[in-house]
Every structure is written in C-alpha cells, then in structure tokens.
mmCIF file of C-alpha atoms and ligand atoms in Angstrom:
data_model
loop_
_atom_site.group_PDB
_atom_site.id
_atom_site.type_symbol
_atom_site.label_atom_id
_atom_site.label_comp_id
_atom_site.label_asym_id
_atom_site.label_seq_id
_atom_site.Cartn_x
_atom_site.Cartn_y
_atom_site.Cartn_z
ATOM 1 C CA MET A 13 86.428 -75.273 -37.572
ATOM 2 C CA ASN A 14 89.135 -73.583 -35.546
ATOM 3 C CA GLY A 15 89.635 -73.339 -32.209
ATOM 4 C CA ALA A 16 88.718 -69.310 -31.619
ATOM 5 C CA GLU A 17 85.313 -68.074 -30.110
ATOM 6 C CA PRO A 18 82.662 -68.029 -32.870
ATOM 7 C CA ALA A 19 81.283 -64.642 -34.293
ATOM 8 C CA ILE A 20 77.611 -66.218 -33.781
ATOM 9 C CA ALA A 21 76.353 -69.154 -31.846
ATOM 10 C CA THR A 22 73.415 -70.003 -31.131
ATOM 11 C CA HIS A 23 72.205 -72.918 -29.261
ATOM 12 C CA ILE A 24 69.132 -74.892 -29.673
ATOM 13 C CA ILE A 25 67.318 -71.256 -30.534
ATOM 14 C CA ALA A 26 63.535 -71.370 -31.399
ATOM 15 C CA LYS A 27 60.656 -69.188 -32.111
ATOM 16 C CA GLU A 28 57.380 -70.593 -32.393
ATOM 17 C CA TYR A 29 54.363 -68.362 -33.742
ATOM 18 C CA GLY A 30 51.034 -70.170 -32.622
ATOM 19 C CA ASP A 31 51.826 -73.893 -33.821
ATOM 20 C CA VAL A 32 54.124 -72.621 -36.151
ATOM 21 C CA ALA A 33 57.715 -73.319 -35.671
ATOM 22 C CA ALA A 34 59.494 -70.647 -37.683
ATOM 23 C CA VAL A 35 63.078 -71.599 -36.274
ATOM 24 C CA ASP A 36 62.929 -75.398 -34.554
ATOM 25 C CA GLY A 37 66.292 -75.690 -32.434
ATOM 26 C CA VAL A 38 69.098 -74.507 -34.474
ATOM 27 C CA ASP A 39 72.393 -74.789 -33.703
ATOM 28 C CA LEU A 40 74.890 -72.137 -35.622
ATOM 29 C CA ARG A 41 78.105 -71.222 -35.214
ATOM 30 C CA VAL A 42 79.922 -68.454 -37.595
ATOM 31 C CA ASN A 43 83.459 -68.308 -37.575
ATOM 32 C CA PRO A 44 85.141 -65.252 -36.879
ATOM 33 C CA GLY A 45 86.289 -63.408 -40.414
ATOM 34 C CA GLU A 46 83.800 -66.293 -42.047
ATOM 35 C CA ILE A 47 81.169 -65.676 -44.832
ATOM 36 C CA TYR A 48 78.258 -68.064 -43.868
ATOM 37 C CA ALA A 49 74.897 -68.464 -45.993
ATOM 38 C CA LEU A 50 71.723 -69.579 -44.314
ATOM 39 C CA LEU A 51 69.874 -71.274 -47.588
ATOM 40 C CA GLY A 52 66.645 -71.769 -47.715
ATOM 41 C CA LEU A 53 63.171 -71.230 -49.663
ATOM 42 C CA ASN A 54 60.559 -68.973 -48.862
ATOM 43 C CA GLY A 55 59.241 -69.355 -45.249
ATOM 44 C CA ALA A 56 62.023 -71.801 -44.283
ATOM 45 C CA GLY A 57 62.780 -69.416 -41.268
ATOM 46 C CA LYS A 58 66.020 -67.485 -42.236
ATOM 47 C CA THR A 59 64.692 -64.006 -41.488
ATOM 48 C CA THR A 60 62.927 -65.207 -38.253
ATOM 49 C CA LEU A 61 66.549 -66.796 -36.768
ATOM 50 C CA ILE A 62 68.144 -63.168 -38.326
ATOM 51 C CA ARG A 63 65.638 -61.274 -36.335
ATOM 52 C CA MET A 64 66.183 -63.143 -33.072
ATOM 53 C CA LEU A 65 69.995 -62.655 -33.420
ATOM 54 C CA VAL A 66 69.466 -59.205 -34.045
ATOM 55 C CA GLY A 67 66.854 -58.567 -31.181
ATOM 56 C CA MET A 68 64.173 -57.495 -33.133
ATOM 57 C CA VAL A 69 62.536 -60.874 -32.024
ATOM 58 C CA ARG A 70 62.409 -62.761 -28.424
ATOM 59 C CA PRO A 71 63.338 -66.386 -29.048
ATOM 60 C CA THR A 72 60.565 -68.606 -27.623
ATOM 61 C CA SER A 73 63.584 -70.989 -26.190
ATOM 62 C CA GLY A 74 67.134 -71.418 -26.675
ATOM 63 C CA SER A 75 69.568 -68.711 -26.693
ATOM 64 C CA ALA A 76 72.392 -67.470 -28.705
ATOM 65 C CA SER A 77 75.816 -65.007 -28.468
ATOM 66 C CA ILE A 78 77.428 -62.911 -30.865
ATOM 67 C CA LEU A 79 80.650 -61.671 -30.551
ATOM 68 C CA GLY A 80 80.658 -63.439 -27.557
ATOM 69 C CA HIS A 81 77.602 -61.677 -25.782
ATOM 70 C CA ASP A 82 74.614 -63.130 -25.197
ATOM 71 C CA ILE A 83 72.027 -61.431 -27.053
ATOM 72 C CA ARG A 84 69.812 -61.020 -23.363
ATOM 73 C CA ARG A 85 72.068 -59.007 -22.696
ATOM 74 C CA ALA A 86 73.474 -56.647 -25.367
ATOM 75 C CA THR A 87 74.290 -53.539 -24.416
ATOM 76 C CA GLY A 88 75.196 -50.715 -27.151
ATOM 77 C CA ASP A 89 78.598 -51.905 -27.031
ATOM 78 C CA LEU A 90 77.823 -54.639 -28.833
ATOM 79 C CA TRP A 91 75.592 -53.409 -31.513
ATOM 80 C CA ALA A 92 78.654 -50.533 -32.678
ATOM 81 C CA SER A 93 80.043 -53.600 -33.943
ATOM 82 C CA VAL A 94 77.309 -54.797 -35.865
ATOM 83 C CA GLY A 95 75.800 -53.932 -38.829
ATOM 84 C CA TYR A 96 72.429 -55.355 -39.721
ATOM 85 C CA LEU A 97 69.946 -55.321 -42.616
ATOM 86 C CA VAL A 98 66.303 -57.557 -42.197
ATOM 87 C CA GLU A 99 63.883 -57.457 -44.401
ATOM 88 C CA THR A 100 63.123 -54.472 -46.619
ATOM 89 C CA PRO A 101 65.236 -51.735 -45.312
ATOM 90 C CA SER A 102 64.238 -48.547 -43.694
ATOM 91 C CA ALA A 103 64.897 -45.129 -44.758
ATOM 92 C CA TYR A 104 63.255 -41.843 -43.921
ATOM 93 C CA PRO A 105 61.255 -41.378 -47.460
ATOM 94 C CA GLU A 106 61.493 -37.586 -47.147
ATOM 95 C CA LEU A 107 65.247 -37.512 -47.009
ATOM 96 C CA THR A 108 67.991 -37.826 -49.479
ATOM 97 C CA VAL A 109 70.002 -40.744 -49.752
ATOM 98 C CA GLU A 110 73.197 -38.261 -48.091
ATOM 99 C CA GLU A 111 70.914 -37.062 -45.396
ATOM 100 C CA ASN A 112 69.725 -40.721 -44.268
ATOM 101 C CA LEU A 113 72.960 -41.524 -43.800
ATOM 102 C CA ARG A 114 74.348 -38.332 -42.055
ATOM 103 C CA LEU A 115 71.439 -38.834 -39.835
ATOM 104 C CA ALA A 116 72.388 -42.901 -38.968
ATOM 105 C CA TRP A 117 76.223 -41.383 -38.707
ATOM 106 C CA ARG A 118 74.940 -38.445 -35.765
ATOM 107 C CA LEU A 119 72.936 -41.480 -33.995
ATOM 108 C CA ARG A 120 76.105 -43.531 -34.385
ATOM 109 C CA ARG A 121 77.882 -40.604 -32.770
ATOM 110 C CA MET A 122 80.321 -41.375 -35.695
ATOM 111 C CA THR A 123 83.387 -38.983 -35.938
ATOM 112 C CA ASP A 124 85.101 -39.547 -39.681
ATOM 113 C CA PRO A 125 83.426 -36.699 -41.638
ATOM 114 C CA ASP A 126 84.044 -38.647 -44.980
ATOM 115 C CA ARG A 127 82.949 -41.587 -43.915
ATOM 116 C CA VAL A 128 79.275 -40.869 -45.630
ATOM 117 C CA ARG A 129 81.150 -40.103 -48.661
ATOM 118 C CA THR A 130 83.207 -43.132 -48.868
ATOM 119 C CA VAL A 131 80.549 -45.466 -48.009
ATOM 120 C CA VAL A 132 78.239 -43.528 -50.692
ATOM 121 C CA GLU A 133 80.987 -44.269 -53.145
ATOM 122 C CA GLU A 134 81.717 -48.424 -52.104
ATOM 123 C CA LEU A 135 77.832 -48.717 -52.863
ATOM 124 C CA GLY A 136 77.803 -47.184 -55.901
ATOM 125 C CA LEU A 137 75.030 -44.682 -54.910
ATOM 126 C CA THR A 138 77.055 -41.674 -55.777
ATOM 127 C CA PRO A 139 74.720 -40.736 -58.532
ATOM 128 C CA TYR A 140 71.749 -41.080 -56.232
ATOM 129 C CA ALA A 141 73.227 -39.157 -53.243
ATOM 130 C CA GLY A 142 70.904 -36.338 -53.653
ATOM 131 C CA ARG A 143 67.923 -38.627 -54.387
ATOM 132 C CA ARG A 144 64.784 -38.610 -51.912
ATOM 133 C CA ALA A 145 64.739 -42.065 -50.536
ATOM 134 C CA ARG A 146 61.325 -42.263 -51.387
ATOM 135 C CA ASP A 147 62.216 -41.948 -55.311
ATOM 136 C CA LEU A 148 64.605 -45.043 -55.380
ATOM 137 C CA SER A 149 64.342 -47.738 -57.052
ATOM 138 C CA LEU A 150 64.176 -51.669 -55.407
ATOM 139 C CA GLY A 151 68.094 -51.963 -56.106
ATOM 140 C CA ASN A 152 69.305 -48.617 -54.530
ATOM 141 C CA THR A 153 66.715 -48.924 -51.535
ATOM 142 C CA GLN A 154 68.684 -52.017 -50.721
ATOM 143 C CA ARG A 155 71.935 -50.363 -51.533
ATOM 144 C CA LEU A 156 71.177 -47.330 -48.820
ATOM 145 C CA GLY A 157 70.039 -50.464 -46.443
ATOM 146 C CA LEU A 158 73.397 -52.057 -47.145
ATOM 147 C CA ALA A 159 74.960 -48.807 -46.514
ATOM 148 C CA LYS A 160 73.619 -47.917 -43.057
ATOM 149 C CA ALA A 161 74.546 -51.475 -42.387
ATOM 150 C CA LEU A 162 78.057 -50.787 -42.718
ATOM 151 C CA LEU A 163 78.208 -46.887 -42.421
ATOM 152 C CA HIS A 164 80.570 -47.594 -38.996
ATOM 153 C CA ARG A 165 82.693 -50.324 -39.929
ATOM 154 C CA PRO A 166 81.245 -53.021 -38.239
ATOM 155 C CA ARG A 167 82.765 -56.581 -37.481
ATOM 156 C CA LEU A 168 79.976 -58.517 -37.913
ATOM 157 C CA LEU A 169 77.269 -58.502 -40.635
ATOM 158 C CA LEU A 170 74.002 -59.767 -40.789
ATOM 159 C CA LEU A 171 72.283 -59.424 -43.873
ATOM 160 C CA ASP A 172 68.621 -60.604 -44.775
ATOM 161 C CA GLU A 173 68.583 -61.429 -48.212
ATOM 162 C CA PRO A 174 71.164 -58.664 -49.411
ATOM 163 C CA SER A 175 70.877 -59.288 -53.180
ATOM 164 C CA ASN A 176 67.026 -58.720 -53.322
ATOM 165 C CA GLY A 177 66.287 -55.970 -55.601
ATOM 166 C CA LEU A 178 69.573 -55.691 -57.270
ATOM 167 C CA ASP A 179 70.393 -56.139 -61.184
ATOM 168 C CA PRO A 180 72.957 -59.205 -61.979
ATOM 169 C CA ALA A 181 75.748 -56.427 -62.275
ATOM 170 C CA GLY A 182 74.442 -55.326 -58.600
ATOM 171 C CA VAL A 183 74.515 -58.586 -57.448
ATOM 172 C CA VAL A 184 77.958 -58.895 -58.517
ATOM 173 C CA GLU A 185 79.105 -55.644 -56.871
ATOM 174 C CA ILE A 186 77.675 -56.208 -53.943
ATOM 175 C CA ARG A 187 79.268 -59.600 -53.694
ATOM 176 C CA ASP A 188 82.629 -58.474 -54.581
ATOM 177 C CA LEU A 189 81.755 -55.957 -51.900
ATOM 178 C CA LEU A 190 81.197 -58.653 -49.435
ATOM 179 C CA HIS A 191 84.240 -60.584 -50.012
ATOM 180 C CA ASP A 192 86.637 -57.723 -49.972
ATOM 181 C CA LEU A 193 84.789 -56.682 -46.368
ATOM 182 C CA ALA A 194 85.755 -60.208 -44.953
ATOM 183 C CA GLN A 195 88.973 -60.848 -46.743
ATOM 184 C CA ARG A 196 90.696 -57.471 -46.583
ATOM 185 C CA HIS A 197 89.133 -56.047 -43.011
ATOM 186 C CA GLY A 198 88.561 -59.650 -41.393
ATOM 187 C CA VAL A 199 84.623 -58.809 -41.195
ATOM 188 C CA THR A 200 82.207 -61.899 -40.358
ATOM 189 C CA ILE A 201 79.292 -61.715 -42.352
ATOM 190 C CA LEU A 202 76.109 -63.890 -42.098
ATOM 191 C CA LEU A 203 73.699 -63.646 -44.760
ATOM 192 C CA SER A 204 70.116 -65.507 -46.232
ATOM 193 C CA SER A 205 69.451 -66.080 -49.650
ATOM 194 C CA HIS A 206 67.520 -68.441 -51.600
ATOM 195 C CA ILE A 207 69.192 -68.407 -54.535
ATOM 196 C CA LEU A 208 72.094 -70.872 -54.148
ATOM 197 C CA THR A 209 74.184 -70.333 -57.267
ATOM 198 C CA GLU A 210 74.877 -66.747 -55.375
ATOM 199 C CA VAL A 211 75.668 -67.893 -52.013
ATOM 200 C CA ALA A 212 77.825 -70.496 -53.879
ATOM 201 C CA ARG A 213 80.061 -67.589 -55.331
ATOM 202 C CA LEU A 214 79.947 -65.774 -51.988
ATOM 203 C CA ALA A 215 80.128 -67.889 -48.960
ATOM 204 C CA ASP A 216 82.419 -69.878 -47.182
ATOM 205 C CA ARG A 217 79.950 -72.478 -45.780
ATOM 206 C CA ILE A 218 76.565 -72.409 -46.797
ATOM 207 C CA GLY A 219 73.704 -73.615 -43.699
ATOM 208 C CA ILE A 220 71.036 -75.197 -45.629
ATOM 209 C CA ILE A 221 67.504 -74.388 -43.081
ATOM 210 C CA HIS A 222 64.379 -76.088 -43.781
ATOM 211 C CA ARG A 223 60.641 -75.710 -42.187
ATOM 212 C CA GLY A 224 63.062 -74.360 -39.521
ATOM 213 C CA ARG A 225 65.884 -76.410 -39.030
ATOM 214 C CA LEU A 226 69.601 -76.510 -39.974
ATOM 215 C CA ILE A 227 69.590 -79.613 -41.830
ATOM 216 C CA GLU A 228 72.901 -79.516 -43.573
ATOM 217 C CA GLU A 229 76.310 -77.017 -43.817
ATOM 218 C CA VAL A 230 78.163 -77.337 -46.906
ATOM 219 C CA ASP A 231 82.041 -76.460 -47.151
ATOM 220 C CA ALA A 232 81.156 -74.375 -50.022
ATOM 221 C CA ARG A 233 84.505 -75.473 -51.823
ATOM 222 C CA GLY A 234 83.463 -78.542 -51.725
ATOM 223 C CA LEU A 235 80.118 -78.293 -52.825
ATOM 224 C CA PRO A 236 80.741 -79.178 -56.563
ATOM 225 C CA ALA A 237 82.229 -82.816 -55.458
ATOM 226 C CA ARG A 238 78.714 -83.284 -53.703
ATOM 227 C CA LEU A 239 77.027 -82.316 -57.077
ATOM 228 C CA THR A 240 75.497 -86.335 -58.061
ATOM 229 C CA ARG A 241 75.978 -87.332 -61.601
ATOM 230 C CA SER A 242 73.030 -89.409 -62.935
ATOM 231 C CA LEU A 243 72.075 -91.513 -65.555
ATOM 232 C CA LEU A 244 68.506 -90.320 -66.522
ATOM 233 C CA VAL A 245 66.565 -93.322 -68.085
ATOM 234 C CA SER A 246 62.952 -93.740 -69.925
ATOM 235 C CA THR A 247 61.280 -96.756 -71.247
ATOM 236 C CA ARG A 248 58.037 -97.586 -72.514
ATOM 237 C CA HIS A 249 57.625 -99.959 -69.173
ATOM 238 C CA ASN A 250 59.588 -97.765 -66.652
ATOM 239 C CA ASP A 251 58.238 -100.132 -63.843
ATOM 240 C CA THR A 252 59.627 -103.670 -65.408
ATOM 241 C CA ALA A 253 62.782 -101.779 -65.918
ATOM 242 C CA VAL A 254 63.111 -100.632 -62.399
ATOM 243 C CA VAL A 255 62.557 -104.348 -61.328
ATOM 244 C CA ALA A 256 65.124 -105.288 -63.913
ATOM 245 C CA LEU A 257 67.842 -102.885 -62.744
ATOM 246 C CA ARG A 258 67.147 -103.764 -58.899
ATOM 247 C CA ASN A 259 67.646 -107.412 -60.226
ATOM 248 C CA ALA A 260 71.072 -106.350 -61.851
ATOM 249 C CA GLY A 261 72.199 -104.498 -57.837
ATOM 250 C CA TYR A 262 71.278 -100.939 -59.139
ATOM 251 C CA GLN A 263 69.139 -98.463 -56.723
ATOM 252 C CA PRO A 264 66.750 -96.775 -59.503
ATOM 253 C CA SER A 265 64.524 -94.203 -58.289
ATOM 254 C CA TYR A 266 61.788 -92.083 -60.231
ATOM 255 C CA LEU A 267 62.676 -88.561 -61.103
ATOM 256 C CA HIS A 268 58.726 -87.299 -61.432
ATOM 257 C CA THR A 269 56.715 -90.317 -62.754
ATOM 258 C CA ASP A 270 58.513 -90.757 -66.318
ATOM 259 C CA ARG A 271 62.515 -90.883 -65.592
ATOM 260 C CA ILE A 272 64.407 -93.407 -63.850
ATOM 261 C CA ILE A 273 67.397 -91.938 -62.109
ATOM 262 C CA LEU A 274 70.584 -93.781 -61.222
ATOM 263 C CA ASN A 275 73.245 -92.292 -59.118
ATOM 264 C CA GLU A 276 75.678 -94.870 -59.148
ATOM 265 C CA PRO A 277 79.037 -93.915 -61.007
ATOM 266 C CA ASP A 278 78.919 -97.620 -62.697
ATOM 267 C CA ALA A 279 75.914 -96.576 -64.432
ATOM 268 C CA VAL A 280 76.802 -92.973 -65.256
ATOM 269 C CA ASP A 281 80.120 -94.198 -66.788
ATOM 270 C CA ARG A 282 78.678 -96.888 -69.130
ATOM 271 C CA PRO A 283 75.270 -96.540 -70.079
ATOM 272 C CA ASP A 284 75.706 -98.826 -72.734
ATOM 273 C CA GLU A 285 75.991 -101.315 -70.321
ATOM 274 C CA ILE A 286 72.268 -100.141 -68.923
ATOM 275 C CA ALA A 287 71.285 -100.261 -72.428
ATOM 276 C CA THR A 288 71.832 -103.753 -73.099
ATOM 277 C CA LEU A 289 70.481 -104.651 -69.776
ATOM 278 C CA LEU A 290 67.443 -102.800 -70.392
ATOM 279 C CA VAL A 291 67.306 -104.533 -74.199
ATOM 280 C CA GLU A 292 67.362 -107.880 -72.656
ATOM 281 C CA ALA A 293 65.004 -107.232 -70.152
ATOM 282 C CA GLY A 294 62.163 -106.538 -72.895
ATOM 283 C CA CYS A 295 62.062 -102.659 -72.156
ATOM 284 C CA PRO A 296 64.791 -100.717 -74.355
ATOM 285 C CA PRO A 297 65.717 -97.254 -73.494
ATOM 286 C CA THR A 298 64.185 -94.553 -75.245
ATOM 287 C CA ARG A 299 65.714 -91.959 -73.563
ATOM 288 C CA LEU A 300 69.300 -91.913 -71.524
ATOM 289 C CA GLN A 301 71.385 -89.115 -70.562
ATOM 290 C CA VAL A 302 74.132 -88.355 -68.055
ATOM 291 C CA ASP A 303 73.005 -85.933 -66.307
ATOM 292 C CA ALA A 304 75.171 -83.339 -64.032
ATOM 293 C CA GLU A 305 72.931 -81.822 -60.936
ATOM 294 C CA GLU A 306 72.713 -78.368 -61.104
ATOM 295 C CA LEU A 307 73.256 -76.415 -57.958
ATOM 296 C CA GLU A 308 69.601 -75.502 -57.698
ATOM 297 C CA THR A 309 68.678 -79.467 -57.843
ATOM 298 C CA TYR A 310 71.032 -80.114 -55.367
ATOM 299 C CA PHE A 311 69.204 -77.541 -52.977
ATOM 300 C CA LEU A 312 65.748 -78.568 -53.961
ATOM 301 C CA ARG A 313 67.215 -82.132 -52.978
ATOM 302 C CA ARG A 314 68.517 -81.542 -49.676
ATOM 303 C CA VAL A 315 65.323 -79.595 -48.663
ATOM 304 C CA GLY A 316 63.214 -83.194 -50.271
ATOM 305 C CA ALA A 317 61.700 -80.425 -52.751
ATOM 306 C CA ASP A 318 62.593 -82.281 -55.825
ATOM 307 C CA ARG A 319 58.974 -82.365 -56.663
ATOM 308 C CA ILE A 320 58.010 -78.723 -56.790
ATOM 309 C CA ALA A 321 57.238 -76.737 -59.643
ATOM 310 C CA PRO A 322 59.379 -74.236 -60.826
HETATM 311 P P1 ATP B 6 61.054 -65.438 -47.122
HETATM 312 O O1 ATP B 6 63.030 -66.229 -48.092
HETATM 313 O O2 ATP B 6 59.918 -65.780 -47.351
HETATM 314 O O3 ATP B 6 61.613 -64.224 -45.987
HETATM 315 P P2 ATP B 6 62.233 -66.810 -44.134
HETATM 316 O O4 ATP B 6 63.118 -67.911 -44.734
HETATM 317 O O5 ATP B 6 62.852 -65.897 -43.990
HETATM 318 O O6 ATP B 6 61.650 -66.419 -45.488
HETATM 319 P P3 ATP B 6 60.607 -66.616 -42.287
HETATM 320 O O7 ATP B 6 60.403 -65.073 -42.253
HETATM 321 O O8 ATP B 6 61.598 -66.717 -41.170
HETATM 322 O O9 ATP B 6 61.341 -67.219 -43.340
HETATM 323 O O10 ATP B 6 59.051 -67.266 -41.878
HETATM 324 C C1 ATP B 6 59.216 -68.668 -41.140
HETATM 325 C C2 ATP B 6 57.836 -69.078 -40.487
HETATM 326 O O11 ATP B 6 57.524 -68.423 -39.488
HETATM 327 C C3 ATP B 6 56.905 -69.199 -41.584
HETATM 328 O O12 ATP B 6 55.994 -69.956 -41.829
HETATM 329 C C4 ATP B 6 55.991 -67.380 -41.554
HETATM 330 O O13 ATP B 6 54.923 -67.792 -41.979
HETATM 331 C C5 ATP B 6 56.259 -67.608 -40.084
HETATM 332 N N1 ATP B 6 56.145 -66.407 -39.514
HETATM 333 C C6 ATP B 6 57.256 -65.246 -39.361
HETATM 334 N N2 ATP B 6 57.203 -64.122 -38.927
HETATM 335 C C7 ATP B 6 56.054 -64.193 -38.453
HETATM 336 C C8 ATP B 6 55.088 -63.358 -37.427
HETATM 337 N N3 ATP B 6 55.472 -62.868 -37.348
HETATM 338 N N4 ATP B 6 53.656 -64.232 -37.140
HETATM 339 C C9 ATP B 6 53.478 -65.469 -37.557
HETATM 340 N N5 ATP B 6 53.949 -65.845 -38.350
HETATM 341 C C10 ATP B 6 55.224 -65.580 -38.445
#
C-alpha cells in the first residue's frame, strides 16, 4: 500500500434489500494505477458494490469516495474522469455501433473528432461499426459497452464482469487492453469477476467477496505461494486412518467423504512414510496422490464452498 490517496475507498459500506445484506460492511481501498479485482460467486455482492460506487444504488449505511470525492456529493466533474460498465451494457438498439458511440461522444461534449474511430479500433469493433446494436453478439455488445466506458479516457474504470460473453480470444484482447491502460496510462481499474484464473492474470490485487463481505485480499503475484499442496489419501477404513494420522501428529481432514487430505509439508514430501504409517495401522492406502491446489479450488476453499457441485 503506498501513501497516495486511494482511487477508491469505502468505509463499512453496506446495502440491504429487505433482510438480504447484499453488501455487508465493506472497507475497500484501491490504489491509483492499480488493477483490483473483486472476486466472488454469483450473488456475492460484487455488482451491488460497484453500483453503489457509480451512484446507481444508494448505500444503506457507510460511505465511499472515488478519486477523493464523496460519492454522495459527486458532480459531473468527477464522472468525466470515471468510466463504468455495470451489468448488461446498454446501447440504443436501432443505432449502429458507431452512432451509439458518436452519441455518447456528443453527450460527453468531447472535442477530439478521431476518438470514436480509435476506441472502435481499440475494442476490435471496426468490422461491426456499421451494425445495429440490437444485431450484435453478446461479446460485441460487451465490447461496445467497454468502448463507451473508455471513450472519454477516464482515469478510473469500474467494470462489472468485463469478460462477460467474450470468447477466449476476446478475453485475452480485453485483458491486454486493460493491462495497457493501467501500465501505460496509469488508469485505475476496479473490476468484478467470478473467474479466478482470469483475474489472477489481470489484477494486481484480488479481493474475495462472499455473502456481502470482503473476506480476503490477495496480492495476485503472491497467489501461487498460497496454493496448498496436499496429499490425498484413500483407504478402505478412512475413520481408522484418520485416527492413526492424528496420533502421529498430522491434521487430516476429509475431502468429500471418501478421501483424506493432509496439508503438512512432511506428508506431501514423504508420501512413502504416510503409506508405511497406514499399513502399520491396518488400513493400507488404496490411493495416494500429491495434489497442487488449482486456483479455483483455492477460491472455493476461501469462501467455504469447496463441497459445492461443479
Ligand atoms: P452475480 O455474479 O450473480 O452478478 P453479484 O456478486 O454481482 O452476483 P449482487 O448482484 O450484488 O451479486 O447480489 C447480491 C445479493 O443481493 C444477492 O442475494 C441478490 O439476490 C441481492 N440483490 C441484488 N440486487 C437486488 C435488488 N435490486 N433487490 C433485491 N435483492 C437484490
């Protein structure tokens, strides 16, 4: 964390819908020039948090500032520096891609006549510039939404699921574009996603949001070191095996009901010793496997959802 004023700061911000705490007291700080990803399952509260930041939803309690401005007192000057894409991008369906962007260009009172063309190129929309918005694929609708968010060269971008609807090549293109904006132009980006592998490649920091709470923040570069290596063990008498392992000083736990997990480096590095121990306890292993945790598993583990069906 550097000493500069954060680009986004929230203070125990919350939003309740009836008895649903969509966002439940989040303190978030996003540093200038940083790409910060909010990662969470469906319904975790990502969209609601972003909607509050852009003034689409009024917080039930707490406060937030973006680019140093309290969002309750935000003026047009602030929105001139902010671009956002929240949920399904909106466009005038009967207007073409270019007409939609020209209209946004006029509404923003922009003066650079080439800007629409360059943003169309940046977003890979040139072949579709003359196509009506209603006839676009989901991926190109998303690109148009991103083009509108980027049109006025904002210093801060808030993007709800920016990869939504994009094919794998499109995901890479948009990732490169966002990297470039952050690295070469110092743009700060807050985005949301439920795909850990994607945000791990894009973000500097990842905030895991679950049931409306920010439960963990991870430096994306440090993520691999956090992934657990484990030894997965199956025997015909797992309860006996667990007791034997506990007696030997390990802390076994169950993965689903049929496998035992050992996370101690001792066990992972010396599966032969575990095998010997289990043989001596009368429950020889039927399977021993060293497993490096996938990023997705890490995420599900952090949100306590590792037993949900894929
Ligand atoms: P997704 O990835 O599915 O978009 P999310 O993390 O963006 O999920 P939110 O859309 O913020 O989650 O929803 C958080 C919770 O708040 C959910 O339980 C949702 O049903 C509820 N919620 C969101 N908007 C409203 C609303 N307008 N009225 C009532 N409940 C809402």
